Structures are given as C-alpha cells and as structure tokens.
Amino acid sequence: MNKLLSINYKFFKVEPQKLIEIINKNNDRNQIQGFEAVISNSEEQQYLLEFAQKAKENNYILNLHSPTLNSIVEYKNYLDFSVKVSKITNQKTNIVFHPINAENKSKSIEITNNYIKELLEYMLKKKYNKNIELSIENLNEMNNVKRLKKEDLIEILEQNKDLKFTYDIGHELVDGIIPKIEENILIERLNNVHIHTHLGKEDHYPVQTNEKDMVITNEMLEKISTKKRNINVVLEYALDYIDGVNFCVKMENYIKN
C-alpha cells in the first residue's frame, strides 16, 4: 500500500521547493510515498503544476481530489488541467470525485451517473485515458443531507466500467457505521482509500486521536491488503487538527502519524 498525504491551499503558503524540503526532512524512513491534492482555483492550479515537477524529481506519487464544481463544463476543464499534471509527473493521475447531491438518493444517483458518463466519454474523445482515471467516493451525512454511501455507488459503477472506487473509511466512522467492504464490484474497482476520524460531527481528524477508530481502521486496511496490494491510502487529515505549534512541527507530526 502506498501512503499519501492529503494537501490543500493551507499547505500552499509554502513555496513548492520548500514544502518538498520540509517533507523530505521528515520522511527519512519513506513513511509516505506521495500526495492527493485538492485545488479549487487558477492560482492553486499554478502552484500545483510547479509542485508536480518537484514531486516528480523526488519520486513521489501525485493524485488529485476534485472540488465540487457547478457545471459539467467546469468538470471538463478540471480534467484538462489534470492531464497537465499527469504529463509533468509521467504518472497516471487518479482523480477522486464526490457524488452530486440532489433532493433524494434516487435523484443523486441519476445525476451523478449522468455526469460520470459524460466525463468518461469526454476522456475517451480527448484520449485522456492513458493520463487520468476517475474514482468515485462514498460520503457521510452532512447537515441532515443524506449523501450517497458506498452501497449507493454500486449502480453507478455497474453502468460505468472504467470508473474506480475510493473507499472513505472515515466517512463511515463519522456516521457510526462499522466499516466493511463485501460487494464484489466495490472490491474489484477499489483503487484508493481515505482514512481519518472525527470529533463529534467534526471530520478529518488523525485516526490516532481516537483509539477505537484507529484499531478499526487498521483492521480494515489489513483486510483490504489481502485483496488489493497496489492501492493508495490517503491520510485525509485537516492541517488544523494536527498537533504542532507551527507548520514545520505539524508536518513532522503529519508524516510520523
């Protein structure tokens, strides 16, 4: 299993070369193998293109987590950008997508399925398949909105053979669900795992802050590793919830966690 750090705009306050230097200093035992980056505007995109070059030079994986966008055009533009990242790193870039939220689960599945189909067709038309792949993520309930869980994604995966699955264990923990993955299609399409825990309904805490959830998460990862070896595990921890008096100490603790 490859271990990746989740990074976003809060990490981008440090220039790319300096960020890599801080990471390398604390990654002396090769605890982590790369990153899953969240970017949401043109300024962050420019940062990530520079960071991608540094990641390549240091043999790190660089994948992406798409923001929630407002239209299919914006998602297609995001795919165009993702291909630029792939061409810099010379890696196939995995892109994590959230399902679309609608007035009910049935409508959410329908709308999500439609936009996934269109994006996969766009990738085929543009010959992007060698550069990028799409992976859909199970969500937790938020503000009383019943977002799609992993079982709700099965229909979408069945209708889109090139779509992969990102299993967010932390989203199940925050909903009080005991994590398990048994459906064949979820296991077959699984290419990415997110881990984190929560404090109340506040999500994306390091799993080490909750001993029970840490045990459950480790047991789940062990089960997954018996079926899937070449898989990425993303430590999806919010920087604000990592211990440390400054950025450098937080990064040290993030990597050592």
XYZ file of N, CA and C in Angstrom:
771
model
N 0.836 -1.202 0.000
C 0.000 0.000 0.000
C 0.874 1.256 0.000
N 0.524 2.196 -0.858
C 1.191 3.494 -0.840
C 0.457 4.427 0.113
N 1.206 5.148 0.930
C 0.611 6.097 1.868
C 0.793 7.511 1.325
N -0.334 8.235 1.187
C -0.312 9.578 0.631
C -0.821 10.583 1.655
N -0.253 11.779 1.629
C -0.762 12.882 2.436
C -1.778 13.674 1.633
N -2.850 14.093 2.276
C -3.820 14.989 1.656
C -3.341 16.424 1.852
N -3.207 17.178 0.763
C -2.745 18.568 0.859
C -3.716 19.492 0.132
N -3.812 20.731 0.650
C -4.684 21.724 0.024
C -4.068 23.109 0.186
N -4.876 24.143 -0.005
C -4.373 25.517 -0.032
C -3.624 25.912 1.239
N -3.929 25.281 2.361
C -3.237 25.636 3.603
C -1.768 25.212 3.579
N -1.450 24.243 2.729
C -0.063 23.814 2.564
C 0.654 24.672 1.521
N -0.117 25.341 0.668
C 0.464 26.053 -0.457
C 1.012 27.422 -0.070
N 0.935 27.765 1.214
C 1.525 29.021 1.678
C 3.048 28.937 1.683
N 3.548 27.710 1.579
C 4.984 27.465 1.484
C 5.304 27.146 0.034
N 6.323 27.757 -0.543
C 6.624 27.529 -1.948
C 6.924 26.049 -2.207
N 6.665 25.560 -3.418
C 6.786 24.126 -3.697
C 8.111 23.498 -3.285
N 9.236 24.131 -3.631
C 10.530 23.558 -3.287
C 10.692 23.445 -1.770
N 10.272 24.487 -1.038
C 10.392 24.475 0.421
C 9.492 23.405 1.029
N 8.274 23.247 0.493
C 7.361 22.228 1.010
C 7.963 20.834 0.826
N 8.527 20.572 -0.325
C 9.171 19.277 -0.558
C 10.344 19.076 0.397
N 11.108 20.122 0.647
C 12.251 20.014 1.570
C 11.782 19.667 2.976
N 10.698 20.292 3.438
C 10.157 20.004 4.770
C 9.684 18.558 4.836
N 9.022 18.121 3.772
C 8.522 16.745 3.727
C 9.686 15.752 3.727
N 10.666 15.993 2.871
C 11.810 15.079 2.784
C 12.562 14.972 4.103
N 12.666 16.080 4.802
C 13.382 16.088 6.085
C 12.732 15.133 7.083
N 11.413 15.023 7.030
C 10.683 14.190 7.995
C 10.313 12.817 7.445
N 10.596 12.601 6.164
C 10.235 11.340 5.517
C 11.471 10.449 5.362
N 12.303 10.450 6.391
C 13.591 9.773 6.315
C 13.460 8.255 6.215
N 12.351 7.705 6.653
C 12.143 6.248 6.580
C 11.131 5.890 5.487
N 10.917 6.839 4.569
C 9.988 6.612 3.451
C 8.603 6.205 3.959
N 8.159 6.928 5.008
C 6.840 6.633 5.570
C 5.732 6.925 4.569
N 5.915 7.945 3.740
C 4.891 8.305 2.762
C 5.464 8.225 1.352
N 4.572 7.954 0.398
C 5.007 7.799 -0.985
C 4.423 8.857 -1.932
N 3.619 9.783 -1.374
C 3.079 10.799 -2.259
C 1.955 11.610 -1.657
N 1.112 12.176 -2.547
C 0.130 13.173 -2.128
C -1.162 13.053 -2.940
N -2.262 13.466 -2.304
C -3.524 13.690 -3.004
C -3.886 15.152 -2.765
N -3.899 15.932 -3.829
C -4.033 17.386 -3.702
C -5.433 17.857 -4.059
N -5.908 18.814 -3.275
C -7.192 19.490 -3.528
C -6.880 20.911 -3.976
N -7.302 21.257 -5.178
C -7.102 22.638 -5.663
C -8.430 23.137 -6.223
N -8.685 24.424 -6.065
C -10.016 24.929 -6.428
C -10.019 26.235 -7.205
N -8.845 26.762 -7.568
C -8.823 27.985 -8.386
C -7.540 28.014 -9.215
N -7.445 28.994 -10.097
C -6.324 29.052 -11.043
C -4.987 29.278 -10.336
N -5.005 30.047 -9.256
C -3.766 30.290 -8.512
C -3.242 28.991 -7.895
N -4.145 28.198 -7.330
C -3.745 26.912 -6.761
C -3.308 25.939 -7.845
N -3.939 26.010 -9.012
C -3.528 25.170 -10.131
C -2.088 25.469 -10.533
N -1.751 26.743 -10.604
C -0.391 27.119 -10.977
C 0.613 26.609 -9.946
N 0.244 26.719 -8.679
C 1.114 26.191 -7.619
C 1.331 24.699 -7.819
N 0.247 23.986 -8.108
C 0.336 22.530 -8.190
C 1.164 22.084 -9.393
N 1.118 22.825 -10.481
C 1.949 22.478 -11.629
C 3.431 22.572 -11.263
N 3.786 23.583 -10.477
C 5.173 23.701 -10.009
C 5.495 22.592 -9.013
N 4.540 22.298 -8.132
C 4.743 21.240 -7.141
C 4.869 19.876 -7.825
N 4.120 19.677 -8.909
C 4.166 18.405 -9.633
C 5.572 18.113 -10.129
N 6.266 19.135 -10.606
C 7.638 18.947 -11.078
C 8.548 18.524 -9.930
N 8.378 19.156 -8.762
C 9.192 18.797 -7.592
C 8.858 17.388 -7.113
N 7.570 17.035 -7.169
C 7.166 15.687 -6.770
C 7.814 14.652 -7.680
N 7.813 14.924 -8.978
C 8.436 14.011 -9.938
C 9.922 13.846 -9.634
N 10.613 14.952 -9.401
C 12.058 14.912 -9.138
C 12.383 14.106 -7.892
N 11.423 14.015 -6.964
C 11.646 13.298 -5.711
C 10.908 11.959 -5.653
N 10.429 11.508 -6.821
C 9.803 10.177 -6.958
C 8.555 10.004 -6.093
N 7.757 11.078 -5.970
C 6.503 10.997 -5.232
C 5.326 10.803 -6.188
N 4.324 10.083 -5.726
C 3.038 9.992 -6.424
C 2.293 11.315 -6.221
N 1.563 11.756 -7.236
C 0.716 12.941 -7.082
C -0.638 12.674 -7.725
N -1.668 12.549 -6.892
C -3.038 12.379 -7.346
C -3.872 13.595 -6.970
N -5.122 13.611 -7.421
C -5.975 14.781 -7.226
C -7.313 14.416 -6.604
N -7.853 15.362 -5.865
C -9.212 15.261 -5.335
C -9.982 16.455 -5.867
N -10.955 16.187 -6.731
C -11.691 17.271 -7.365
C -12.529 18.046 -6.356
N -12.584 19.376 -6.503
C -13.555 20.146 -5.715
C -14.954 19.913 -6.276
N -15.968 20.342 -5.549
C -17.334 20.295 -6.070
C -17.539 21.502 -6.967
N -17.822 21.262 -8.235
C -17.942 22.333 -9.225
C -19.406 22.538 -9.617
N -19.657 23.564 -10.411
C -21.045 23.975 -10.673
C -21.618 23.481 -11.988
N -20.778 22.950 -12.867
C -21.295 22.542 -14.173
C -20.391 21.487 -14.782
N -20.919 20.777 -15.769
C -20.137 19.757 -16.458
C -18.980 20.404 -17.207
N -19.153 21.632 -17.678
C -18.073 22.341 -18.368
C -16.901 22.556 -17.416
N -17.190 22.956 -16.202
C -16.129 23.166 -15.221
C -15.410 21.852 -14.906
N -16.152 20.752 -14.836
C -15.520 19.456 -14.584
C -14.624 19.048 -15.756
N -15.059 19.324 -16.973
C -14.224 19.000 -18.139
C -12.952 19.847 -18.136
N -13.072 21.103 -17.760
C -11.885 21.956 -17.645
C -10.935 21.418 -16.583
N -11.520 20.882 -15.524
C -10.691 20.295 -14.465
C -9.935 19.078 -14.992
N -10.585 18.272 -15.833
C -9.902 17.132 -16.439
C -8.757 17.604 -17.331
N -8.970 18.678 -18.072
C -7.901 19.237 -18.906
C -6.691 19.599 -18.048
N -6.951 20.232 -16.916
C -5.861 20.588 -16.008
C -5.185 19.335 -15.454
N -5.975 18.333 -15.113
C -5.425 17.110 -14.530
C -4.463 16.420 -15.489
N -4.753 16.483 -16.762
C -3.866 15.895 -17.762
C -2.516 16.622 -17.782
N -2.539 17.933 -17.573
C -1.277 18.685 -17.482
C -0.423 18.164 -16.332
N -1.066 17.875 -15.211
C -0.339 17.324 -14.054
C 0.262 15.972 -14.414
N -0.537 15.129 -15.051
C -0.079 13.797 -15.427
C 1.128 13.857 -16.355
N 1.110 14.791 -17.297
C 2.209 14.896 -18.253
C 3.493 15.384 -17.582
N 3.367 16.132 -16.500
C 4.551 16.560 -15.754
C 5.125 15.402 -14.945
N 4.258 14.674 -14.255
C 4.733 13.597 -13.368
C 5.052 12.307 -14.122
N 4.549 12.190 -15.360
C 4.674 10.936 -16.121
C 4.014 9.770 -15.390
N 2.922 10.078 -14.686
C 2.149 9.064 -13.976
C 0.686 9.169 -14.416
N -0.034 8.060 -14.282
C -1.476 8.118 -14.468
C -2.083 8.693 -13.200
N -2.766 9.817 -13.332
C -3.280 10.552 -12.176
C -4.682 10.086 -11.816
N -4.850 9.640 -10.576
C -6.179 9.288 -10.081
C -6.888 10.552 -9.591
N -8.152 10.713 -9.987
C -8.939 11.876 -9.575
C -10.151 11.394 -8.787
N -10.263 11.828 -7.551
C -11.391 11.462 -6.696
C -12.536 12.449 -6.918
N -13.726 11.913 -7.144
C -14.919 12.738 -7.338
C -15.950 12.442 -6.265
N -16.625 13.492 -5.796
C -17.773 13.327 -4.913
C -19.035 13.136 -5.748
N -19.947 12.280 -5.306
C -21.265 12.217 -5.957
C -21.989 13.561 -5.829
N -22.894 13.809 -6.752
C -23.707 15.028 -6.713
C -24.853 14.844 -5.722
N -25.136 15.875 -4.941
C -26.257 15.834 -4.003
C -27.514 16.412 -4.653
N -28.638 15.696 -4.517
C -29.927 16.180 -5.021
C -30.969 16.041 -3.915
N -32.260 16.190 -4.284
C -33.309 16.203 -3.263
C -33.529 14.846 -2.594
N -33.097 13.766 -3.252
C -33.189 12.440 -2.653
C -32.103 11.548 -3.255
N -31.940 10.353 -2.676
C -30.850 9.479 -3.120
C -31.029 9.044 -4.568
N -32.249 8.730 -4.949
C -32.504 8.285 -6.305
C -32.081 9.334 -7.328
N -32.418 10.583 -7.042
C -32.055 11.672 -7.943
C -30.552 11.913 -7.910
N -29.943 11.783 -6.742
C -28.490 11.947 -6.631
C -27.763 10.913 -7.478
N -28.235 9.664 -7.436
C -27.634 8.593 -8.245
C -27.792 8.900 -9.725
N -28.993 9.331 -10.125
C -29.260 9.629 -11.532
C -28.360 10.740 -12.053
N -28.283 11.839 -11.316
C -27.486 12.983 -11.768
C -26.001 12.642 -11.775
N -25.544 11.965 -10.723
C -24.137 11.577 -10.645
C -23.773 10.661 -11.802
N -24.631 9.687 -12.074
C -24.391 8.753 -13.165
C -24.287 9.479 -14.503
N -25.151 10.446 -14.706
C -25.140 11.200 -15.966
C -23.840 11.978 -16.142
N -23.384 12.633 -15.082
C -22.166 13.437 -15.257
C -20.934 12.554 -15.359
N -20.927 11.410 -14.675
C -19.800 10.481 -14.811
C -19.728 9.944 -16.240
N -20.878 9.562 -16.793
C -20.910 9.073 -18.176
C -20.346 10.114 -19.141
N -20.764 11.348 -18.970
C -20.307 12.398 -19.882
C -18.814 12.656 -19.726
N -18.318 12.609 -18.499
C -16.886 12.833 -18.285
C -16.050 11.696 -18.855
N -16.511 10.459 -18.704
C -15.785 9.326 -19.266
C -15.792 9.372 -20.794
N -16.906 9.798 -21.380
C -16.975 9.965 -22.832
C -16.023 11.073 -23.290
N -15.943 12.130 -22.518
C -15.027 13.233 -22.827
C -13.580 12.744 -22.786
N -13.255 11.940 -21.777
C -11.906 11.395 -21.665
C -11.566 10.525 -22.871
N -12.525 9.725 -23.303
C -12.307 8.855 -24.458
C -12.094 9.686 -25.728
N -12.928 10.686 -25.901
C -12.831 11.559 -27.072
C -11.493 12.282 -27.118
N -11.018 12.755 -25.972
C -9.774 13.517 -25.901
C -8.538 12.622 -25.735
N -8.773 11.308 -25.668
C -7.680 10.336 -25.478
C -6.910 10.591 -24.180
N -7.677 10.843 -23.116
C -7.098 11.120 -21.801
C -6.897 9.855 -20.958
N -7.401 8.719 -21.414
C -7.422 7.538 -20.555
C -6.040 7.068 -20.121
N -5.025 7.365 -20.902
C -3.670 6.967 -20.522
C -3.085 7.907 -19.474
N -3.722 9.072 -19.286
C -3.221 10.073 -18.351
C -3.960 10.113 -17.021
N -5.286 9.899 -17.063
C -6.084 10.076 -15.851
C -7.124 8.968 -15.716
N -7.583 8.753 -14.472
C -8.701 7.862 -14.200
C -9.576 8.496 -13.134
N -10.863 8.157 -13.153
C -11.821 8.721 -12.211
C -12.172 7.693 -11.141
N -12.291 8.160 -9.905
C -12.618 7.290 -8.775
C -13.676 7.986 -7.935
N -14.817 7.343 -7.740
C -15.923 7.970 -7.017
C -15.901 7.566 -5.549
N -16.206 8.512 -4.678
C -16.031 8.343 -3.225
C -17.371 8.273 -2.497
N -17.462 7.366 -1.523
C -18.641 7.337 -0.639
C -18.574 8.492 0.353
N -19.727 9.055 0.683
C -19.791 10.232 1.550
C -20.525 9.925 2.847
N -20.435 10.850 3.784
C -21.187 10.763 5.031
C -22.341 11.760 4.988
N -23.249 11.633 5.930
C -24.326 12.616 6.035
C -23.757 13.928 6.534
N -24.271 15.032 6.020
C -23.769 16.343 6.430
C -24.925 17.325 6.471
N -25.096 17.983 7.619
C -26.180 18.961 7.791
C -27.530 18.374 7.396
N -27.752 17.122 7.838
C -29.000 16.395 7.599
C -29.241 16.053 6.122
N -28.214 16.224 5.287
C -28.312 15.813 3.885
C -27.815 14.375 3.771
N -28.649 13.495 3.217
C -28.290 12.085 3.084
C -27.508 11.881 1.785
N -26.199 12.048 1.891
C -25.339 11.904 0.722
C -25.094 10.419 0.427
N -24.605 10.120 -0.772
C -24.500 8.734 -1.221
C -23.410 7.968 -0.480
N -23.793 6.793 0.039
C -22.858 5.892 0.703
C -22.350 4.874 -0.310
N -21.440 3.998 0.114
C -20.793 3.107 -0.858
C -21.794 2.182 -1.547
N -22.804 1.722 -0.825
C -23.807 0.844 -1.448
C -24.592 1.571 -2.540
N -24.746 2.890 -2.375
C -25.467 3.682 -3.372
C -24.662 3.865 -4.658
N -23.366 3.611 -4.583
C -22.496 3.814 -5.746
C -22.461 2.603 -6.672
N -22.987 1.473 -6.206
C -22.890 0.234 -6.988
C -23.535 0.391 -8.358
N -24.736 0.977 -8.392
C -25.437 1.161 -9.666
C -24.608 2.004 -10.628
N -23.969 3.039 -10.112
C -23.144 3.924 -10.948
C -21.924 3.177 -11.471
N -21.286 2.389 -10.612
C -20.123 1.606 -11.031
C -20.504 0.564 -12.075
N -21.666 -0.051 -11.902
C -22.117 -1.065 -12.861
C -22.322 -0.478 -14.251
N -22.737 0.776 -14.309
C -23.025 1.397 -15.605
C -21.816 2.098 -16.226
N -20.711 2.152 -15.473
C -19.514 2.835 -15.967
C -18.296 1.966 -15.679
N -17.939 1.122 -16.643
C -16.935 0.085 -16.412
C -15.539 0.642 -16.159
N -15.276 1.882 -16.582
C -13.952 2.466 -16.375
C -13.856 3.288 -15.088
N -14.932 3.366 -14.347
C -14.955 4.135 -13.107
C -14.384 3.313 -11.954
N -13.501 3.930 -11.159
C -12.913 3.286 -9.987
C -13.651 3.729 -8.720
N -13.248 3.155 -7.581
C -13.923 3.419 -6.303
C -12.914 3.833 -5.242
N -13.198 4.960 -4.593
C -12.434 5.405 -3.426
C -13.257 5.122 -2.181
N -12.711 4.288 -1.312
C -13.421 3.908 -0.083
C -12.975 4.820 1.051
N -13.877 5.693 1.491
C -13.582 6.583 2.612
C -14.053 5.930 3.901
N -13.113 5.321 4.612
C -13.434 4.657 5.880
C -13.887 5.676 6.914
N -13.251 6.834 6.921
C -13.600 7.873 7.894
C -15.030 8.351 7.775
N -15.560 8.402 6.553
C -16.950 8.838 6.363
C -17.928 7.846 6.994
N -17.570 6.576 7.016
C -18.433 5.605 7.677
C -18.319 5.729 9.190
N -17.113 5.977 9.677
C -16.926 6.119 11.125
C -17.719 7.302 11.679
N -17.710 8.422 10.968
C -18.414 9.606 11.461
C -19.927 9.390 11.461
N -20.413 8.472 10.595
C -21.841 8.141 10.567
C -22.200 7.015 11.529
N -21.214 6.501 12.266
C -21.474 5.423 13.213
C -21.653 4.071 12.543
N -21.101 3.918 11.337
C -21.189 2.658 10.590
C -19.909 1.851 10.814
N -20.039 0.561 11.064
C -18.867 -0.301 11.166
C -18.351 -0.568 9.760
N -17.137 -0.138 9.431
C -16.636 -0.305 8.066
C -16.509 -1.767 7.657
N -16.945 -2.061 6.470
C -16.741 -3.363 5.851
C -16.966 -3.195 4.361
N -16.309 -4.045 3.588
C -16.467 -3.987 2.145
C -16.563 -5.417 1.634
N -17.756 -5.778 1.155
C -18.042 -7.163 0.779
C -18.492 -7.320 -0.667
N -19.109 -6.284 -1.237
C -19.642 -6.385 -2.584
C -18.501 -6.526 -3.589
N -18.618 -7.486 -4.484
C -17.534 -7.783 -5.425
C -17.131 -6.582 -6.264
N -18.121 -5.830 -6.743
C -17.785 -4.717 -7.623
C -17.018 -3.624 -6.882
N -17.329 -3.426 -5.595
C -16.589 -2.435 -4.809
C -15.149 -2.880 -4.603
N -14.962 -4.158 -4.351
C -13.609 -4.691 -4.166
C -12.829 -4.620 -5.482
N -13.467 -5.012 -6.568
C -12.802 -5.039 -7.872
C -12.380 -3.637 -8.323
N -13.236 -2.649 -8.079
C -12.947 -1.292 -8.565
C -12.147 -0.453 -7.564
N -11.956 -0.958 -6.375
C -11.268 -0.197 -5.332
C -9.833 0.122 -5.754
N -9.476 1.400 -5.756
C -8.094 1.783 -6.072
C -7.528 2.808 -5.106
N -8.359 3.228 -4.133
C -7.952 4.345 -3.281
C -8.743 4.277 -1.978
N -8.089 4.598 -0.861
C -8.744 4.568 0.452
C -8.435 5.863 1.189
N -9.438 6.458 1.827
C -9.240 7.625 2.681
C -9.404 7.204 4.137
N -8.476 7.635 4.982
C -8.614 7.351 6.408
C -8.575 8.652 7.206
N -9.401 8.713 8.245
C -9.460 9.831 9.183
C -10.501 9.469 10.227
N -10.567 10.243 11.289
C -11.628 10.041 12.278
C -12.306 11.384 12.527
N -13.015 11.500 13.637
C -13.833 12.695 13.865
C -13.909 13.005 15.358
N -14.318 14.225 15.634
C -14.635 14.639 16.996
C -16.042 15.193 16.948
N -17.006 14.402 17.465
C -18.407 14.746 17.264
C -18.724 14.645 15.786
N -19.241 15.715 15.202
C -19.511 15.733 13.765
C -18.398 16.448 12.980
N -17.352 16.875 13.704
C -16.218 17.499 13.023
C -15.324 16.409 12.453
N -15.158 16.427 11.151
C -14.498 15.344 10.422
C -13.017 15.644 10.180
N -12.292 14.643 9.684
C -10.915 14.752 9.208
C -9.892 14.999 10.314
N -10.105 14.332 11.442
C -9.086 14.274 12.492
C -8.156 13.086 12.227
N -6.893 13.155 12.659
C -6.000 11.996 12.549
C -6.574 10.796 13.284
N -6.444 9.605 12.707
C -7.019 8.413 13.337
C -6.418 8.162 14.713
N -5.197 8.659 14.951
C -4.545 8.426 16.245
C -5.239 9.141 17.397
N -6.143 10.091 17.087
C -6.831 10.820 18.142
C -8.011 10.045 18.712
N -8.332 8.903 18.101
C -9.441 8.071 18.571
C -8.976 6.613 18.533
N -8.639 6.077 19.703
C -8.024 4.750 19.752
C -8.927 3.674 19.146
N -10.224 3.750 19.435
C -11.151 2.755 18.896
C -11.176 2.803 17.373
N -11.287 4.013 16.817
C -11.327 4.154 15.365
C -9.993 3.774 14.728
N -8.897 4.002 15.449
C -7.588 3.625 14.926
C -7.492 2.108 14.782
N -7.976 1.385 15.770
C -7.975 -0.083 15.714
C -8.851 -0.566 14.563
N -10.061 0.003 14.450
C -10.979 -0.384 13.380
C -10.366 -0.101 12.008
N -9.754 1.065 11.871
C -9.148 1.451 10.589
C -8.010 0.510 10.217
N -7.143 0.209 11.181
C -6.018 -0.689 10.895
C -6.495 -2.089 10.517
N -7.521 -2.564 11.195
C -8.077 -3.884 10.866
C -8.659 -3.886 9.458
N -9.331 -2.782 9.101
C -9.921 -2.682 7.762
C -8.836 -2.639 6.696
N -7.764 -1.902 6.954
C -6.667 -1.824 5.991
C -5.988 -3.178 5.816
N -5.882 -3.929 6.897
C -5.288 -5.271 6.801
C -6.151 -6.177 5.925
N -7.465 -6.085 6.087
C -8.373 -6.898 5.265
C -8.271 -6.491 3.802
N -8.221 -5.201 3.557
C -8.122 -4.724 2.179
C -6.809 -5.183 1.546
N -5.725 -5.156 2.325
C -4.408 -5.508 1.784
C -4.321 -6.960 1.349
N -5.197 -7.815 1.885
C -5.190 -9.223 1.459
C -5.818 -9.390 0.074
N -6.599 -8.387 -0.346
C -7.287 -8.460 -1.643
C -6.703 -7.478 -2.661
N -6.126 -6.394 -2.146
C -5.599 -5.348 -3.021
C -4.234 -4.901 -2.502
N -3.209 -5.151 -3.275
C -1.867 -4.754 -2.841
C -1.469 -3.388 -3.386
N -1.712 -3.180 -4.662
C -1.298 -1.931 -5.300
C -2.402 -0.889 -5.152
N -2.459 -0.285 -3.975
C -3.547 0.643 -3.664
C -2.984 1.819 -2.873
N -3.639 2.971 -3.003
C -3.209 4.159 -2.267
C -4.080 4.369 -1.036
N -3.441 4.688 0.075
C -4.141 5.023 1.309
C -3.824 6.474 1.639
N -4.844 7.319 1.632
C -4.663 8.756 1.837
C -4.985 9.117 3.284
N -4.000 9.708 3.965
C -4.223 10.234 5.313
C -4.920 11.583 5.143
N -6.234 11.551 5.161
C -7.015 12.752 4.844
C -7.273 13.547 6.125
N -6.185 14.158 6.622
C -6.226 14.888 7.887
C -6.203 16.387 7.626
N -7.072 17.123 8.305
C -7.069 18.580 8.203
C -5.862 19.135 8.953
N -5.159 20.063 8.333
C -3.955 20.622 8.948
C -4.245 21.219 10.322
N -5.421 21.838 10.473
C -5.769 22.477 11.748
C -5.887 21.474 12.886
N -6.125 20.202 12.578
C -6.331 19.188 13.614
C -5.075 18.373 13.903
N -3.974 18.723 13.266
C -2.708 18.049 13.530
C -1.944 18.844 14.571
N -1.432 18.172 15.583
C -0.706 18.844 16.661
C 0.543 19.538 16.126
N 0.850 20.708 16.719
C 2.070 21.415 16.346
C 1.925 22.903 16.542
N 3.003 23.548 17.005
C 2.965 24.988 17.284
C 3.186 25.808 16.020
N 3.695 25.177 14.957
C 3.884 25.865 13.691
C 3.794 24.855 12.548
N 3.905 25.352 11.332
C 3.707 24.499 10.158
C 4.716 23.358 10.108
N 5.974 23.651 10.390
C 7.008 22.611 10.304
C 6.756 21.484 11.297
N 6.345 21.823 12.505
C 6.063 20.793 13.512
C 4.826 20.000 13.118
N 3.809 20.688 12.587
C 2.621 19.978 12.119
C 2.976 18.976 11.020
N 3.840 19.385 10.091
C 4.246 18.476 9.012
C 5.017 17.281 9.564
N 5.851 17.525 10.546
C 6.582 16.421 11.185
C 5.608 15.413 11.798
N 4.612 15.923 12.495
C 3.632 15.032 13.132
C 2.732 14.360 12.096
N 2.402 15.082 11.040
C 1.558 14.520 9.973
C 2.234 13.291 9.364
N 3.500 13.431 9.025
C 4.227 12.344 8.384
C 4.460 11.192 9.374
N 4.822 11.509 10.594
C 5.099 10.455 11.570
C 3.832 9.733 12.008
N 2.688 10.403 11.880
C 1.420 9.740 12.180
C 1.132 8.629 11.181
